[in-house]
CSV table of C-alpha atoms in Angstrom, one decimal:
chain,number,residue,atom,x,y,z
A,24,MET,CA,97.1,116.6,134.1
A,25,LYS,CA,97.0,119.9,132.0
A,26,LEU,CA,93.9,121.8,132.8
A,27,LEU,CA,92.8,125.1,131.0
A,28,ARG,CA,90.2,127.5,130.2
A,29,TYR,CA,89.0,128.4,126.9
A,30,GLY,CA,86.4,130.7,125.3
A,31,PRO,CA,85.9,134.4,125.2
A,32,PRO,CA,86.9,136.8,128.1
A,33,GLY,CA,84.7,136.4,131.0
A,34,ALA,CA,82.7,133.3,129.4
A,35,GLU,CA,85.6,130.7,129.5
A,36,LYS,CA,85.2,127.0,129.6
A,37,PRO,CA,86.9,124.3,131.5
A,38,GLY,CA,89.0,121.9,129.4
A,39,ILE,CA,91.9,119.4,129.7
A,40,LEU,CA,94.4,118.5,127.2
A,41,ASP,CA,94.8,115.1,126.1
A,42,ALA,CA,97.7,113.0,125.1
A,43,GLU,CA,97.9,114.4,121.5
A,44,GLY,CA,97.7,117.7,122.6
A,45,ARG,CA,94.2,118.3,121.8
A,46,ILE,CA,91.6,120.6,124.2
A,47,ARG,CA,88.7,118.2,125.4
A,48,ASP,CA,85.7,119.9,127.1
A,49,LEU,CA,85.0,119.6,130.7
A,50,SER,CA,81.9,121.6,131.1
A,51,GLY,CA,79.8,118.6,131.4
A,52,VAL,CA,81.7,117.7,134.3
A,53,ILE,CA,82.7,121.0,136.5
A,54,ASP,CA,81.7,124.4,136.1
A,55,ASP,CA,85.2,125.9,135.9
A,56,ILE,CA,89.0,125.6,136.9
A,57,GLY,CA,89.0,127.5,139.9
A,58,PRO,CA,88.8,127.4,143.8
A,59,ALA,CA,85.9,124.8,144.0
A,60,THR,CA,87.9,122.4,141.8
A,61,LEU,CA,91.6,122.5,142.6
A,62,ASP,CA,91.9,120.3,145.9
A,63,ASP,CA,93.3,116.8,146.0
A,64,ALA,CA,89.8,114.9,145.7
A,65,SER,CA,88.5,117.0,143.1
A,66,LEU,CA,91.9,116.7,140.9
A,67,ASP,CA,91.8,113.1,141.7
A,68,ARG,CA,88.2,112.7,140.2
A,69,LEU,CA,89.3,114.6,137.0
A,70,ARG,CA,92.4,112.4,136.8
A,71,ALA,CA,90.0,109.3,136.8
A,72,ILE,CA,88.4,110.4,133.6
A,73,ASP,CA,89.6,109.3,130.2
A,74,PRO,CA,89.9,112.3,128.2
A,75,THR,CA,89.2,110.6,124.9
A,76,THR,CA,85.6,110.1,126.2
A,77,LEU,CA,85.2,113.8,126.5
A,78,PRO,CA,83.9,116.0,123.7
A,79,PRO,CA,86.9,117.4,121.3
A,80,VAL,CA,86.9,121.3,121.4
A,81,GLU,CA,87.0,122.1,117.7
A,82,GLY,CA,88.7,125.0,115.9
A,83,ASN,CA,91.4,127.3,117.4
A,84,PRO,CA,89.7,128.9,120.4
A,85,ARG,CA,91.2,131.6,122.6
A,86,ILE,CA,92.9,130.2,125.5
A,87,GLY,CA,91.9,131.9,128.8
A,88,PRO,CA,93.8,132.6,132.2
A,89,CYS,CA,94.2,128.9,133.6
A,90,VAL,CA,92.6,129.5,136.5
A,91,GLY,CA,89.5,131.4,137.3
A,92,ASN,CA,88.4,133.6,140.3
A,93,VAL,CA,91.8,134.1,141.6
A,94,SER,CA,91.5,135.9,145.2
A,95,LYS,CA,95.2,136.8,145.5
A,96,PHE,CA,98.0,137.0,143.0
A,97,LEU,CA,101.0,137.0,145.2
A,98,CYS,CA,104.6,138.1,143.6
A,99,ILE,CA,108.2,137.5,144.9
A,100,GLY,CA,110.6,139.9,143.9
A,101,LEU,CA,114.5,139.4,143.5
A,102,ASN,CA,114.4,135.9,144.1
A,103,TYR,CA,117.3,135.2,141.6
A,104,ALA,CA,120.8,136.1,142.7
A,105,ASP,CA,121.7,137.2,139.4
A,106,HIS,CA,118.7,139.0,138.8
A,107,ALA,CA,119.0,140.9,142.0
A,108,ALA,CA,122.7,141.7,140.6
A,109,GLU,CA,121.3,143.2,137.5
A,110,SER,CA,119.0,145.4,139.2
A,111,ASN,CA,122.1,146.5,141.3
A,112,LEU,CA,120.0,145.4,144.5
A,113,PRO,CA,121.2,143.0,147.2
A,114,VAL,CA,119.7,139.7,147.8
A,115,PRO,CA,116.9,139.9,150.3
A,116,PRO,CA,117.3,138.5,153.5
A,117,GLU,CA,113.7,137.2,153.3
A,118,PRO,CA,111.5,137.0,150.3
A,119,VAL,CA,110.5,140.3,149.2
A,120,MET,CA,106.5,140.0,148.7
A,121,PHE,CA,104.1,142.3,146.8
A,122,MET,CA,100.7,141.9,145.2
A,123,LYS,CA,99.4,142.5,141.3
A,124,ALA,CA,96.0,143.1,141.2
A,125,PRO,CA,93.7,140.1,139.8
A,126,SER,CA,92.4,142.7,137.6
A,127,ALA,CA,95.7,142.2,135.7
A,128,ILE,CA,95.2,138.7,134.9
A,129,CYS,CA,94.7,137.8,131.1
A,130,GLY,CA,95.1,134.7,128.9
A,131,PRO,CA,98.7,133.6,127.8
A,132,ASN,CA,98.2,134.8,124.1
A,133,ASP,CA,96.0,137.9,125.0
A,134,THR,CA,97.5,141.3,123.9
A,135,VAL,CA,99.2,143.0,126.5
A,136,ILE,CA,98.5,146.9,126.7
A,137,ILE,CA,101.1,149.3,127.7
A,138,PRO,CA,99.1,151.7,129.8
A,139,LYS,CA,98.6,155.5,129.6
A,140,ASN,CA,101.6,157.5,130.7
A,141,SER,CA,104.0,154.5,130.5
A,142,THR,CA,107.6,155.1,129.9
A,143,LYS,CA,109.3,152.0,130.9
A,144,PRO,CA,107.2,148.8,130.2
A,145,ASP,CA,109.3,145.5,131.0
A,146,TRP,CA,108.9,141.6,130.9
A,147,GLU,CA,109.5,138.7,133.5
A,148,VAL,CA,109.1,135.2,132.6
A,149,GLU,CA,108.2,133.4,136.2
A,150,LEU,CA,107.1,130.0,137.2
A,151,GLY,CA,103.7,130.3,138.9
A,152,ILE,CA,102.5,128.4,141.9
A,153,VAL,CA,98.6,127.6,142.0
A,154,ILE,CA,97.4,127.1,145.5
A,155,GLY,CA,95.1,123.8,146.0
A,156,LYS,CA,93.8,124.3,149.5
A,157,LYS,CA,93.7,126.9,152.2
A,158,ALA,CA,97.0,127.3,153.6
A,159,GLN,CA,97.7,128.9,156.9
A,160,TYR,CA,100.9,128.9,158.8
A,161,VAL,CA,102.3,125.9,156.7
A,162,GLU,CA,105.1,123.9,157.8
A,163,GLU,CA,108.0,124.1,155.0
A,164,ALA,CA,108.1,120.4,154.9
A,165,ASP,CA,104.3,120.3,154.0
A,166,ALA,CA,104.2,122.8,151.5
A,167,LEU,CA,104.1,121.0,148.4
A,168,ASP,CA,100.9,119.4,149.7
A,169,TYR,CA,99.0,122.8,149.4
A,170,VAL,CA,99.9,123.2,145.7
A,171,ALA,CA,97.6,122.0,143.1
A,172,GLY,CA,99.9,122.8,140.3
A,173,TYR,CA,102.2,125.1,138.2
A,174,CYS,CA,101.7,127.5,135.3
A,175,VAL,CA,103.7,130.2,133.3
A,176,VAL,CA,103.4,133.6,134.6
A,177,ASN,CA,104.8,136.9,132.9
A,178,ASP,CA,104.9,139.3,135.2
A,179,VAL,CA,104.9,142.4,132.9
A,180,SER,CA,106.1,145.6,134.8
A,181,GLU,CA,106.1,149.1,134.4
A,182,ARG,CA,109.3,150.2,136.0
A,183,ALA,CA,108.8,154.1,136.0
A,184,PHE,CA,105.6,153.4,137.8
A,185,GLN,CA,107.3,150.8,140.0
A,186,ILE,CA,110.4,152.3,141.2
A,187,GLU,CA,110.3,156.3,140.2
A,188,ARG,CA,106.7,157.2,141.5
A,189,SER,CA,107.2,156.5,145.3
A,190,GLY,CA,105.2,153.9,147.3
A,191,GLN,CA,104.8,150.0,146.6
A,192,TRP,CA,105.8,148.2,143.8
A,193,VAL,CA,102.2,147.0,143.2
A,194,LYS,CA,101.2,150.2,141.0
A,195,GLY,CA,104.0,149.3,138.5
A,196,LYS,CA,102.6,145.7,138.3
A,197,SER,CA,98.9,145.9,138.2
A,198,ALA,CA,97.8,147.5,134.8
A,199,ASP,CA,95.3,145.7,132.8
A,200,THR,CA,96.9,142.7,131.1
A,201,PHE,CA,100.1,142.8,133.0
A,202,GLY,CA,99.4,139.2,134.4
A,203,PRO,CA,99.1,136.5,131.4
A,204,ILE,CA,98.7,133.2,133.1
A,205,GLY,CA,98.8,129.8,131.4
A,206,PRO,CA,98.4,128.2,128.7
A,207,TRP,CA,97.4,125.6,131.3
A,208,MET,CA,97.9,124.6,134.9
A,209,VAL,CA,100.0,121.5,135.2
A,210,THR,CA,99.2,119.5,138.3
A,211,ARG,CA,101.8,118.9,140.8
A,212,ASP,CA,102.2,115.1,140.1
A,213,GLU,CA,103.5,116.0,136.9
A,214,VAL,CA,106.2,118.3,138.1
A,215,PRO,CA,108.5,116.0,140.3
A,216,ASP,CA,110.9,119.0,141.2
A,217,PRO,CA,109.7,122.6,140.6
A,218,GLN,CA,113.5,123.5,141.4
A,219,LYS,CA,114.7,121.9,138.0
A,220,LEU,CA,112.7,124.1,135.2
A,221,LYS,CA,114.2,126.0,132.5
A,222,LEU,CA,112.3,129.2,131.7
A,223,TRP,CA,113.0,131.6,128.9
A,224,LEU,CA,111.8,134.7,127.2
A,225,GLU,CA,112.1,136.2,123.8
A,226,ILE,CA,111.3,139.5,122.4
A,227,ASP,CA,110.7,139.7,118.5
A,228,GLY,CA,112.6,136.4,118.3
A,229,LYS,CA,115.7,137.7,120.4
A,230,ARG,CA,116.3,135.6,123.6
A,231,PHE,CA,116.7,138.0,126.4
A,232,GLN,CA,115.9,135.4,129.4
A,233,ASP,CA,117.4,132.3,129.7
A,234,GLY,CA,117.3,130.6,133.5
A,235,THR,CA,116.4,127.8,135.6
A,236,THR,CA,114.6,127.6,138.7
A,237,GLU,CA,117.5,125.9,140.4
A,238,THR,CA,119.1,129.5,140.8
A,239,MET,CA,116.1,130.8,143.0
A,240,VAL,CA,117.3,132.1,146.4
A,241,TYR,CA,114.1,130.6,147.7
A,242,GLY,CA,112.4,127.9,146.5
A,243,VAL,CA,108.6,126.6,146.1
A,244,ARG,CA,108.5,125.0,149.3
A,245,HIS,CA,109.9,127.9,151.5
A,246,LEU,CA,107.9,130.6,149.3
A,247,VAL,CA,104.6,128.5,150.3
A,248,HIS,CA,105.5,128.2,154.0
A,249,TYR,CA,106.5,131.8,154.1
A,250,CYS,CA,103.5,133.4,152.5
A,251,SER,CA,101.2,131.4,154.8
A,252,GLN,CA,102.9,133.2,157.8
A,253,PHE,CA,101.4,136.3,156.7
A,254,MET,CA,98.0,135.8,155.2
A,255,THR,CA,95.7,132.7,154.5
A,256,LEU,CA,96.4,131.4,151.0
A,257,LEU,CA,93.0,130.3,149.6
A,258,PRO,CA,92.5,127.7,146.4
A,259,GLY,CA,93.1,129.2,143.3
A,260,ASP,CA,95.7,131.9,144.7
A,261,ILE,CA,98.7,132.4,142.6
A,262,ILE,CA,102.5,132.9,143.8
A,263,SER,CA,104.5,134.3,141.0
A,264,THR,CA,108.1,133.3,142.2
A,265,GLY,CA,110.5,135.8,140.4
A,266,THR,CA,112.4,136.1,137.4
A,267,PRO,CA,116.0,135.2,136.2
A,268,PRO,CA,118.2,137.6,134.7
A,269,GLY,CA,117.8,139.3,131.2
A,270,VAL,CA,114.8,141.8,131.9
A,271,GLY,CA,114.6,144.9,129.9
A,272,MET,CA,115.7,147.1,132.9
A,273,GLY,CA,119.0,145.1,133.4
A,274,GLN,CA,120.1,145.8,129.8
A,275,LYS,CA,122.9,148.1,128.8
A,276,PRO,CA,121.5,150.4,127.3
A,277,GLN,CA,118.0,149.6,128.9
A,278,VAL,CA,115.5,148.2,126.7
A,279,TRP,CA,111.6,148.8,127.1
A,280,LEU,CA,108.6,147.3,125.4
A,281,LYS,CA,107.3,149.1,122.3
A,282,PRO,CA,104.1,148.8,120.7
A,283,GLY,CA,104.4,146.0,118.0
A,284,ASN,CA,106.7,144.0,119.9
A,285,THR,CA,105.9,140.2,120.1
A,286,MET,CA,106.9,138.5,123.5
A,287,ARG,CA,107.2,134.6,123.6
A,288,LEU,CA,108.2,132.9,126.7
A,289,GLY,CA,107.8,129.5,128.2
A,290,VAL,CA,108.7,127.3,131.4
A,291,GLU,CA,109.8,123.9,130.8
A,292,GLY,CA,106.9,121.4,130.6
A,293,LEU,CA,104.2,124.2,131.6
A,294,GLY,CA,103.8,125.5,127.8
A,295,GLU,CA,104.4,128.8,125.9
A,296,GLN,CA,102.8,132.1,125.9
A,297,VAL,CA,102.8,134.6,123.0
A,298,GLN,CA,101.7,138.2,123.4
A,299,LYS,CA,101.7,140.9,121.0
A,300,VAL,CA,102.2,144.4,122.6
A,301,GLU,CA,99.9,147.4,122.0
A,302,ALA,CA,99.3,151.1,123.2
A,303,TYR,CA,96.6,152.1,125.4
A,304,SER,CA,94.0,153.4,123.0
A,305,GLY,CA,91.5,154.6,125.6
A,306,LYS,CA,89.1,151.7,124.5
């Protein structure tokens, strides 16, 4: 299944994509795509519904974040060996974990706002894991049982805030609009091997990132297991799994996002995102 949320920010409704790629309204069945509807039993109930029996959504509504009420937005740094190399950093002996503020989350095609005082805004296409049930001290062999599905993430970053302002990476990762997720969550039964997915990103039509999850240092199973050793993962939590090479920071010379740019990115089988870039205007 491809589950999504559509409508104005803060008032999104749940939806499902039918076989023809048309949005069908799920609001008569569930209240939202979020923590209460991501366990296996809830997803099985949705799977039993014939989407053609649901009301079609007319027009071209805004697509919101594919999951609502996210409690934690975890990210894994330097998880592709070739990206670590372009960053002039060693491959980490254990996964590098950091957080994005959940307030950074936005829809997949919402405008990305360059924050006040930003000098080095950057892009990162990533595979996102959506947790489906409470996970604490999960064994690696069982880790995929805790995954509801997968989505596209753009881990938008401000490198000066992240690297040059001392302290944790989180302040370079958490500006409003720095976490586009979606367009939909694809349930895990439709992603037989999350380690065999192509992912890519373009700026104004120029391809900068073109990678595959096969080259992850730490795969999905290990990441769910690993993160659950340090905190309890809850339904709806997102783990963004790292980015392949081709980020702006790794270019020679370096390239940074500018107002007027268009980012287009996707992960094989999980859909595409398109974001216009604007400067912070104080509104």
